[in-house]
Each structure stands twice: as structure tokens, then as C-alpha cells.
Amino acid sequence: MKLRPSVDVAPGRSPRQAIPFLLPALVVLAALVLYPLVFSLIRSFFDATGDEFVGLRNYVDTFTDPRTLTAFRNNVIWVVVAPAAVTGIGLILAVLTERIRWATAFRLVLFMPMAISLFASGIIFRLVYEETPNQGVVNAVLVGVHDMFSPSSQYPGARPREGYTPTEAGFIADAPARAGDTITLPLVGFSPQDVPAQALPASVPAAGNGEVRGVVWLDVSVGGSAGKVDPIERGLPGIAVEAVRDGQVVARTTTGDDGRFTFPDLASGEVAVRLPSSNFALPFRGLTWLGPSLITPVIISSWIWIMTGFAITFIAAGLSAIPRDALEAARVDGATEWQVFRRVTIPLLSPVLLVVFVTLVINVLKIFELVFVIAPGSVQSEANVLALQMWQVSFGTGGDQGAGSALAVILFLLVAPAMLFNIRRFRRERS
Amino acid sequence: MTLVAEEVRIEVPVSGAPKRGVLSRVAARLGNGAIQLLLALVAVFWLVPVFGLLIASLRDESANTATGWWTVFTKPAELTLANYAELVANQAVWQSFLNTFYIAVPATVLVVVMASLASYALSWIEFPGRETLTVVVVGLLVMPIQVALIPVAKLFGAFGLFGTITGVVLFHVAFGLPFAIFLLRNFFAGIPRDLIEAARMDGATEWVIFKRVVLPVAKPAIASLTIFQFLWVWNDMLVALVFADQDSAPITVALRAQLRQFGTNIDLLATGAFLSMIVPLAVFLVFQKYFVQGVLAGSTK
Amino acid sequence: MTAVALRDVSLVHPGGTVAVNDVSLSVADGEFVVLLGPSGCGKSSILRMVAGLQRPTSGQVFLDGVPADDVPARSRGVSMVFQDFALYPHLTVADNIGFPLDVAKRPRDERAERIAEVAEAFGIGDLLDRRPAELSGGQRQRAAMARAIVRGPRVLLMDEPLSNLDAVLRSGLRAEIAGLARSLGLTVLYVTHDQIEAQTMADRIAVLRNGVLEDEGRPDEVYRHPATMHVAAFLGSPRMSLFKAYVQVVVDSHVELHIGGQAIDLPWPDMRARAVAHYDGEDIAVGARTEALRPAAPGSSGPVLKGQVRHLEHHGHETLVSVDVGAWGVEPCGLHELRTGELVLRVRPDVRPVHGEHVGVHLCLEQLHFFDLANGRRIGPRGRRR
């Protein structure tokens, strides 16, 4: 007997009944998602005003424009670094949280950034990485740690008026000194207000027998003469002075409150007087996090802060779905915990890790707000990414909707593999 | 002695549980302690930035420019609500705060209604092309919104919707639908077929089945979707940046102008950012279970 | 009056699998008909086609003599009890039962009255405020049945309603359901794979296999005169022993059936001998239930097969003894258990045979069944209408 399969297997359930259910959603999707996709594709072949067909020129321009190329480069950095980092951190933390009782609370804390806007997260990290150490906490911590190991100098930025050559080690005298010499060392480039309170008026010491004596003072040109010790000028206390012979430090001393110093028993021969650079080192101000060179890592770190909770929660759900039997069987078979993790947990978890990774890649490709908010206007071109560039080209300063459409299409093409991945996963789950 | 030995023997389970020496047990305890410490540190790392923002929002302008928020531990008297009072008194900012509601609430309601209707048809009414349609929706999940910005801006311009709250809402609805349909369809399709057929046998029409069987059964999924969508729209910046004008701008866009002088505007920005965070944080803390489920279910947006 | 009739109904799934193959069946008003068969035999598909949840690929379903093809499920006046009960988890028992009345927009007081009435009949009157999750399996079962009959359906369909319950509850509910159905005068089409349910509850049994209706009739008829080898094997516990026999006709005297190395004679006057004789020189299948077998007294004459005890099964009230008589077993396809053609004897528990013991088995010729090996059909006059 020949029978044809039923297509309409359920009587009374005609397509007509589906229409009222589907219509509202389909109209909106067609008008505001599908139609725009087609429109953007077409629009990308026209010029800025949309009047003239220019073929692929927008695409050619896009790939030759240095700003867009920077955006491309940054997107590549993002895709290579960020999703892998978050997946890895998420995996480690998810595994660790399995062993603690307050896992739920922990995951809640790490998930919290997902709830707040990228705009607010951006502000939060702008504040975290703010450059001045009295505003940005990261630099404050860095300065604190730095000063703990190398205390800041007393006379930042000061330098000898003349006759000294700046070197790595410090300012070294051009003219040699020998026993019995008296050295006057006027310093400039320092504000009199910042001179320590205990400083006494400076005076040139008398020459001593077999000794090298000298004075270091702040030489002000207003109300005094340059290079001469004037009555109003004060000695600079606490400055390290070294005597150097053949590149070796033979003596070291420190100036007193009146700025005087003495090398007592220098053997005969010439020495060079040197003021070590530690006297004048500028205070450590931390790193320029929001400057051109660090801006992308900084934004990535804030994205990691936002997305890690998602990865942990997703991976933890995957971990709890692993059948206990499999793990216990492995333990009974004599595997160590590491082997169980490496040989059983990870393989069973790999589909979950893949989904997390792909999700994060999609998210990264569309990154916009974080860069927009965290990167200060002056370095935005350094931190640029495609999504931001698309907005700037078409709505910001550019106003070129042809080029903007081309960028939108490129963005779409970059996301397309993830789209196919999702569809395949969906199909597989159904069958 | 004998007694002690006896006791020890009783403690050891007969079934050959792992015999661990005292040393390894101490090591395990220590290892666990180290893990706890590490995780506690991580949690602190996650909380400090938010805490910093909160404190900064509670200090006045001069305090924020002069010293970091962490000095509050030595000078707690500096804290003040003045920034908030000022911000709320600022007509433009307060309006933008309200706008955020006017955008997020309808955009959420519309998405939930449209998506649950469509999901019902996609899971329980058979019609030609159902598979294809479902796959298209799954494909749209990851569609970057940049693709639609220019064309929709033109479209809205033609219909007088550009720069209106309605326009912003419509755009959010459109781009919220694929995820919403995906989430609800998955849940609806998981409802036992018997339940739907029982209702059909009991004389219910499709509409009645949808309203009286599917919707009540799917409450958890709908709650997840509602919360997820609400927060998504509330937190948006890009869509509003393009489609809203000054009068319809939500808080993220309204505060954006202050970004130029970040260092001197910390008080204002921190306060504004925290104001914009209060609603999501409250929603998150109250409904975190549903929100987390929503995010996990989506895992693609 | 015919409540339900299927005429030449077939169902082919989109993949090309034939779920139901040309089945005709009718259920009279007030009749309790059981569709019996192994899983995947198409019995649930038949139920769903009667319900209107599935449209036949060909053929027609009639309700009260009227073609029902274009009548949607909700308008058929047919209700159904599902295997896992399908109670609405968000509604109380009362609201579950009242649901069909709600969607039919019946008045409130009638609704309350009907709910109370039906709940009383099923003994769940005190559970009306509970949710399904708070009910035991048996209570869910009753609530589901109450919901199914509250509207006064013309046909009640039941899809393996007892398979999710434990054994004790099942046997209790068997009698209860059948009793209620009869007292309420319900027309029931009941699907099960459990032959005991079929035997105990049904007015009429329809046995399905691979989408084909193999046999149909009163439970005792089907049991005693199964139309095919498969039906024979499916009904009855322990299963009917089936083994090969070589047919040799001794003209005008008898038909010899060679079983293993032994033979039994089917005397010519036996009505079936003539039919079996058509298979002269060929193999047929012989079936024997335990009722047809008894231990042969030593030295007794008549149809006896000698063999060795292979296996013992003590049931307390009786002992089942498997005896290997050297026969080749026959395996009706689709039922795959025993491979050797052992005979199963039922003996009193105080009779204690030993493994390997040599015994004789006496066969009651009248109670043997003969089947065509090629098509599985019964050989000989059926002794009843078809």
C-alpha cells in the first residue's frame, strides 16, 4: 500500500491560527531588524550623501583609513585576549567556589557588574584608573607601594646652576677638586617655599687642611646675585654629596642645616664632586593608565571585571551538571584529583566552555560603551574599536553614512560565524 | 589505652572510606583556608570599585579633587548627601532619570507580550515554515545593533519618531525580541505536550491554552525575561545616543556631556552613575535568581 | 449504536514510518475497549486520531456515525486521561476539574455542583484545594479522571493511565476504573501494553502489532483462540511455549507432528488435522500454554513428550518448570525473550522437581495452537467469527 506522510497532522490547527500570535513580533522584526540589514548592505555602496553609487569604495576607504585600522587592531587584541582570559578566570574560580560554603554569595558579588550599565561601569573604572594619585585608587596604591621601598626625594626637580653634567648617577662636577678646595654649589629649579623649615642661612665655609669643604644652597636670582651666596639665601640640608675618583665613590656625606658639607680625609689626588640623582628624583606619580599606551589593557580589565561573573555562573552550572558517577568512577579507578579534573571534568565541560567563549567573543566584537566612557577624548582614537568607529563615522564627527554602513556590514560579517555557531547548536539540541 | 584504641576503631567507617592521615587532613584544611582567603580577596577586588564610586558620590567637589575617596576612613565626617540633592534638583538630570523609566517600562512590557505570543505559535501551533522562522530568530540573536542604526534613523525621521521616547522604545523592542522569543520558545517547548493536549481536549482554544495554561506555567521564564529586558534597556546607552534628543534622553546619555572634564566632575558623575545604578542593583538583589537564569538562558546576547 | 468507528485508518509520520496501517475498529456505546500491544505498535496514535490531536494520513474516523475529520479536538466531545495525568500544575484540584467547564463558559453554580459531584465519585472530595504537586500518584490519577469526565464526554480515551503507578495501586485502580466506567455508562477506549489490564478491564480487546490490528474480540476469545502467533505470545502469563514441528500426514489415520526427535499424533477426526495436513512435509509452529500441559504419569500413553528439567521458578503458590524436549523454539518477531523451545509446566509447590531430572510432559491436544510459520496466522477453523 502506498501512503504519503501527513503534513497537516493535527486537524483544527491551521496556519491561520498562528497569524495573530506571530504578527506583532514579525512586523516589528521585519521593519526594524531585517529591512535595516538589507538597507545597510545597499547603503554601504553609496557615498556619504547617499546620492551616488560608489561600488566598493567605502570598503576600500575603510581598510585604508588609519583610524579604522587602529580600531581593527584593537578589536583583534580584544578578541585574542579578553574572552580567553575571562573563560580561564571563570573556570578557575568556578572550580574553586565548589569547595566553599559561601559560593552563592561569592558568585552574587561577581555577577553584580552584569546588572549595572556599561556606562556606570565605565565611570567606575575611569575613577579607579584616574591618573592623579589623590583620585585614582590604582595609582594611589602604586605610589604608596613605591614610596615604601624608595622614599621620595626632598628636592625634586632641583639642579645645579652650572658647571655640572647630568648623568644617570647624578650631577657630576666638570672641574675636579682636591684637598683644601672649597666648593660652592648653587642649586636652582626649586621653590624657596619648599625648602625645609630647619634650613639655616647659607655661608661659604673656610678652606680646611686636607679636607674638601663646600656649601649647597638655593640660589635665587630675584633679590640676590646668581652664583653668589646672598644673605637671604638658605643652605639646603640633607643633600647627599659624593666624591668620585675614577668612577668609584671614595667618600659620601650629607649637607647640614646650613648647607655645608665636608669630606674629611681625602687622600691626595683629584676627585669629582657628584650630587646623586636620588636628591632630585621627581616623586613617583603612578602610571598614566588612561594614556595612549595603556588604555586598551585598562578597558579590557574593566570588561573582565564585568564578565567574569557571567563565566563563573555559566561554568558552575555546567560543573554541577557533570554526572557525579563519572567523577566517582574515575576516583575509584585510582585517578588523582588533578587527573580527574584534567581527564574527566574538562572534556565533559568543554561544550559549556565553548559556549561561554563564543558568547564572550560576540560581546567583545560589539564593545562600545566601555571605550566610549573610559577612554578620555584625547586617547579615544588609540582605544578605538569598530563599534565606536561606526558610531563616530556615521553620527559623531564624521556624518558619512555610506562609510558607516560599510562598517556596520563589516561588523555583521564578523559576528556571522557566531550566528552560524548558534544556529548549529540550536539545531543539534533539537534533534 | 585500650579504650582510646577502641574508640578510634569505631570512628573509622567499615566501608573503606578514604583513609587519610592527620597530616593530609591538616593540609586539606589549610588548602581550603587558602582558597577561602583567595576568593575573599577576589570578592574584595570586585567590590572596591563600586564602593569607591559610592563614596565619591557622597563627597563634595572640593573633597573629591583634593583627596581620594579612601581618605574617608580617616575623615568620615566628609560624607554628605548634597550631591544627590543637587542632582535631583537639576531639572535636566531628573527628567532624564524619569525618561529612563518611560523607556524601560514600555520596552519591557511590549517585548514580553509580543515574544510570548510569538513563542506560543512557534512552539505549539503547527504551520508551514515554522522551523525556518525559529532558525531565523536564533540567527538574529547576535545581530549587532549597529547594522540598524542608520536605516532606522532614516525610517524614524520619515515617521517623526526620531528624537522621541516612542522611537527609542520601538528600537529596543525590535532588538529585544529575538532573545525574548528564543528564551520563551525554549521554555514553552519544554512544557509537556500532554498538558497542552489535555487543554485542547478539555475544549480550550489556542488563545485560552496560551492564556490559562502556558502563561501561568511559564511564570519563571517570563519573570527572567522581564528582569533581563528591563535591565538591558535601562542600562542602554548606544540606542539612546542615536535616537533620543535632549528631552527624551535617558540618564546615561544625559550624563555623557560631563565626561569631558572627568577629574573635576567626579562628584557629579559618580552621583549620576550611582543614581543610574540604584534601580538595577535593587532589581538585581531582589530578583537575582531570575536575572541570573535569564542571562544563562540567553548566553548569546 | 456505534460511538467511535475507524475505517481503513492509516498514519504515516513525516519520516516515512508507518505508525498505523489500515486499521478498522469500532467501539459501541457504553463499551470498554482496550487497545493492547507492545510500545510503538501504534495504539497511542489511534487514540490521538480519535481525540483529534492527529489527523489520519488516510481513512476516516467517525464519531456517532459522523465523519470527524474536520472537527477540532476541542469540539469533539471526547476527553482523555494522559499517561502522566497532565494536570495543570498551577491550578488546584477543583480548578483542574473545573477547567473544561470554564472554557465551555458554564455558569458558576453548575460548575461548583459538577466539581463536587465528580470529585465525590472519585473519592477526592477533600483534596479539592490542593495542587497537583501535593497529591500522591493515585490521587493525581483520580483527579485526572475526574477532569476528563466532568463535561460528560461521549467517549473517554485513556492512554496508559496506570503505567506510572506502582504495582499495588495499579491492581486496585484497575477494578475501580472499570467499575466506575460501567456504572457511569461511559464509552471507553483504553490503551495499554499490560495484558493483565486488558484481560481484567475490557469488554473487548484489540491487539495491535506494528500498526496492524492483529486480533480483536472478547478477552477470553482472544486468549483462547488467538488469531496470530504474536497475539498468542503476547497474552497470558507465563508466555505460551512456541516451538517448531514438522508435519507428516499418514493418510486416513492421523497427522504426525515431529518435535525434536519425538512425535505426537493429531488424529484425523480432529477438525484441525485437515488444515494442518496442508502443511505436509513442512514446518509449522505449535503453541502450548501451561493449561495444555501436565506432568505425565510414568508409563502413561497418549501424546507425551519426554525431556529434561532445565529451569525452575518458584512462585510460592505454584512452581513453573521449564522442560527441554529437544524442540526448536519459535520466536515471533518483535517479542524477543526465550530462544529454546522449552515447555513450561505448572506444578503444585509441594512437587519438587530437580534440575536435569527426566520427565514426561502430557499434551492436551485440544488446547494446542497451530500457526503458519511464514505469516504467523492461526491454522485451522477459528471457531469464532472474525
mmCIF file of N, CA and C in Angstrom, chain A residues 49-86:
data_model
loop_
_atom_site.group_PDB
_atom_site.id
_atom_site.type_symbol
_atom_site.label_atom_id
_atom_site.label_comp_id
_atom_site.label_asym_id
_atom_site.label_seq_id
_atom_site.Cartn_x
_atom_site.Cartn_y
_atom_site.Cartn_z
ATOM 1 N N THR A 49 26.394 61.143 1.030
ATOM 2 C CA THR A 49 25.058 61.719 0.956
ATOM 3 C C THR A 49 24.031 60.690 0.516
ATOM 4 N N GLY A 50 24.488 59.591 -0.027
ATOM 5 C CA GLY A 50 23.563 58.558 -0.461
ATOM 6 C C GLY A 50 23.063 58.751 -1.868
ATOM 7 N N ASP A 51 23.623 59.727 -2.579
ATOM 8 C CA ASP A 51 23.131 60.007 -3.927
ATOM 9 C C ASP A 51 23.866 59.203 -4.987
ATOM 10 N N GLU A 52 25.125 58.954 -4.736
ATOM 11 C CA GLU A 52 25.958 58.401 -5.798
ATOM 12 C C GLU A 52 26.423 56.996 -5.453
ATOM 13 N N PHE A 53 26.285 56.132 -6.440
ATOM 14 C CA PHE A 53 26.758 54.763 -6.252
ATOM 15 C C PHE A 53 28.277 54.750 -6.374
ATOM 16 N N VAL A 54 28.950 54.204 -5.366
ATOM 17 C CA VAL A 54 30.412 54.238 -5.403
ATOM 18 C C VAL A 54 31.009 52.842 -5.364
ATOM 19 N N GLY A 55 30.189 51.835 -5.513
ATOM 20 C CA GLY A 55 30.716 50.462 -5.503
ATOM 21 C C GLY A 55 31.359 50.124 -4.174
ATOM 22 N N LEU A 56 32.566 49.609 -4.257
ATOM 23 C CA LEU A 56 33.229 49.141 -3.039
ATOM 24 C C LEU A 56 34.080 50.222 -2.385
ATOM 25 N N ARG A 57 33.944 51.470 -2.841
ATOM 26 C CA ARG A 57 34.881 52.468 -2.364
ATOM 27 C C ARG A 57 34.846 52.657 -0.851
ATOM 28 N N ASN A 58 33.627 52.600 -0.297
ATOM 29 C CA ASN A 58 33.547 52.756 1.163
ATOM 30 C C ASN A 58 34.368 51.693 1.873
ATOM 31 N N TYR A 59 34.331 50.494 1.307
ATOM 32 C CA TYR A 59 35.090 49.409 1.939
ATOM 33 C C TYR A 59 36.589 49.641 1.769
ATOM 34 N N VAL A 60 36.965 50.087 0.571
ATOM 35 C CA VAL A 60 38.386 50.368 0.334
ATOM 36 C C VAL A 60 38.855 51.460 1.279
ATOM 37 N N ASP A 61 38.062 52.532 1.376
ATOM 38 C CA ASP A 61 38.421 53.630 2.280
ATOM 39 C C ASP A 61 38.555 53.131 3.713
ATOM 40 N N THR A 62 37.606 52.292 4.082
ATOM 41 C CA THR A 62 37.607 51.787 5.448
ATOM 42 C C THR A 62 38.907 51.069 5.761
ATOM 43 N N PHE A 63 39.351 50.257 4.807
ATOM 44 C CA PHE A 63 40.551 49.466 5.078
ATOM 45 C C PHE A 63 41.837 50.234 4.854
ATOM 46 N N THR A 64 41.732 51.491 4.442
ATOM 47 C CA THR A 64 42.946 52.283 4.310
ATOM 48 C C THR A 64 42.969 53.420 5.325
ATOM 49 N N ASP A 65 41.852 53.652 5.996
ATOM 50 C CA ASP A 65 41.785 54.730 6.974
ATOM 51 C C ASP A 65 42.528 54.323 8.248
ATOM 52 N N PRO A 66 43.534 55.120 8.656
ATOM 53 C CA PRO A 66 44.326 54.714 9.832
ATOM 54 C C PRO A 66 43.486 54.558 11.108
ATOM 55 N N ARG A 67 42.474 55.401 11.257
ATOM 56 C CA ARG A 67 41.651 55.281 12.463
ATOM 57 C C ARG A 67 40.942 53.928 12.501
ATOM 58 N N THR A 68 40.391 53.542 11.346
ATOM 59 C CA THR A 68 39.694 52.269 11.299
ATOM 60 C C THR A 68 40.664 51.110 11.497
ATOM 61 N N LEU A 69 41.878 51.275 10.943
ATOM 62 C CA LEU A 69 42.864 50.204 11.100
ATOM 63 C C LEU A 69 43.241 50.049 12.574
ATOM 64 N N THR A 70 43.348 51.192 13.272
ATOM 65 C CA THR A 70 43.589 51.106 14.719
ATOM 66 C C THR A 70 42.451 50.351 15.390
ATOM 67 N N ALA A 71 41.234 50.711 14.974
ATOM 68 C CA ALA A 71 40.070 50.036 15.563
ATOM 69 C C ALA A 71 40.141 48.536 15.302
ATOM 70 N N PHE A 72 40.520 48.172 14.090
ATOM 71 C CA PHE A 72 40.674 46.752 13.750
ATOM 72 C C PHE A 72 41.702 46.095 14.650
ATOM 73 N N ARG A 73 42.854 46.762 14.746
ATOM 74 C CA ARG A 73 43.933 46.199 15.559
ATOM 75 C C ARG A 73 43.446 45.986 16.999
ATOM 76 N N ASN A 74 42.746 46.993 17.513
ATOM 77 C CA ASN A 74 42.266 46.864 18.891
ATOM 78 C C ASN A 74 41.248 45.743 19.013
ATOM 79 N N ASN A 75 40.357 45.639 18.032
ATOM 80 C CA ASN A 75 39.376 44.554 18.084
ATOM 81 C C ASN A 75 40.068 43.196 18.102
ATOM 82 N N VAL A 76 41.142 43.091 17.311
ATOM 83 C CA VAL A 76 41.881 41.822 17.306
ATOM 84 C C VAL A 76 42.467 41.558 18.688
ATOM 85 N N ILE A 77 43.082 42.599 19.280
ATOM 86 C CA ILE A 77 43.637 42.428 20.633
ATOM 87 C C ILE A 77 42.533 41.979 21.586
ATOM 88 N N TRP A 78 41.410 42.664 21.506
ATOM 89 C CA TRP A 78 40.278 42.316 22.373
ATOM 90 C C TRP A 78 39.895 40.851 22.205
ATOM 91 N N VAL A 79 39.695 40.440 20.963
ATOM 92 C CA VAL A 79 39.187 39.080 20.724
ATOM 93 C C VAL A 79 40.208 38.040 21.165
ATOM 94 N N VAL A 80 41.491 38.347 20.945
ATOM 95 C CA VAL A 80 42.506 37.360 21.300
ATOM 96 C C VAL A 80 42.647 37.253 22.820
ATOM 97 N N VAL A 81 42.638 38.389 23.484
ATOM 98 C CA VAL A 81 42.963 38.392 24.912
ATOM 99 C C VAL A 81 41.746 38.184 25.806
ATOM 100 N N ALA A 82 40.720 39.020 25.597
ATOM 101 C CA ALA A 82 39.683 39.151 26.622
ATOM 102 C C ALA A 82 38.835 37.889 26.840
ATOM 103 N N PRO A 83 38.249 37.293 25.790
ATOM 104 C CA PRO A 83 37.391 36.142 26.060
ATOM 105 C C PRO A 83 38.156 34.976 26.679
ATOM 106 N N ALA A 84 39.378 34.736 26.194
ATOM 107 C CA ALA A 84 40.163 33.635 26.756
ATOM 108 C C ALA A 84 40.457 33.907 28.229
ATOM 109 N N ALA A 85 40.813 35.153 28.538
ATOM 110 C CA ALA A 85 41.117 35.485 29.928
ATOM 111 C C ALA A 85 39.904 35.252 30.814
ATOM 112 N N VAL A 86 38.757 35.744 30.369
ATOM 113 C CA VAL A 86 37.564 35.605 31.202
ATOM 114 C C VAL A 86 37.168 34.137 31.350
#
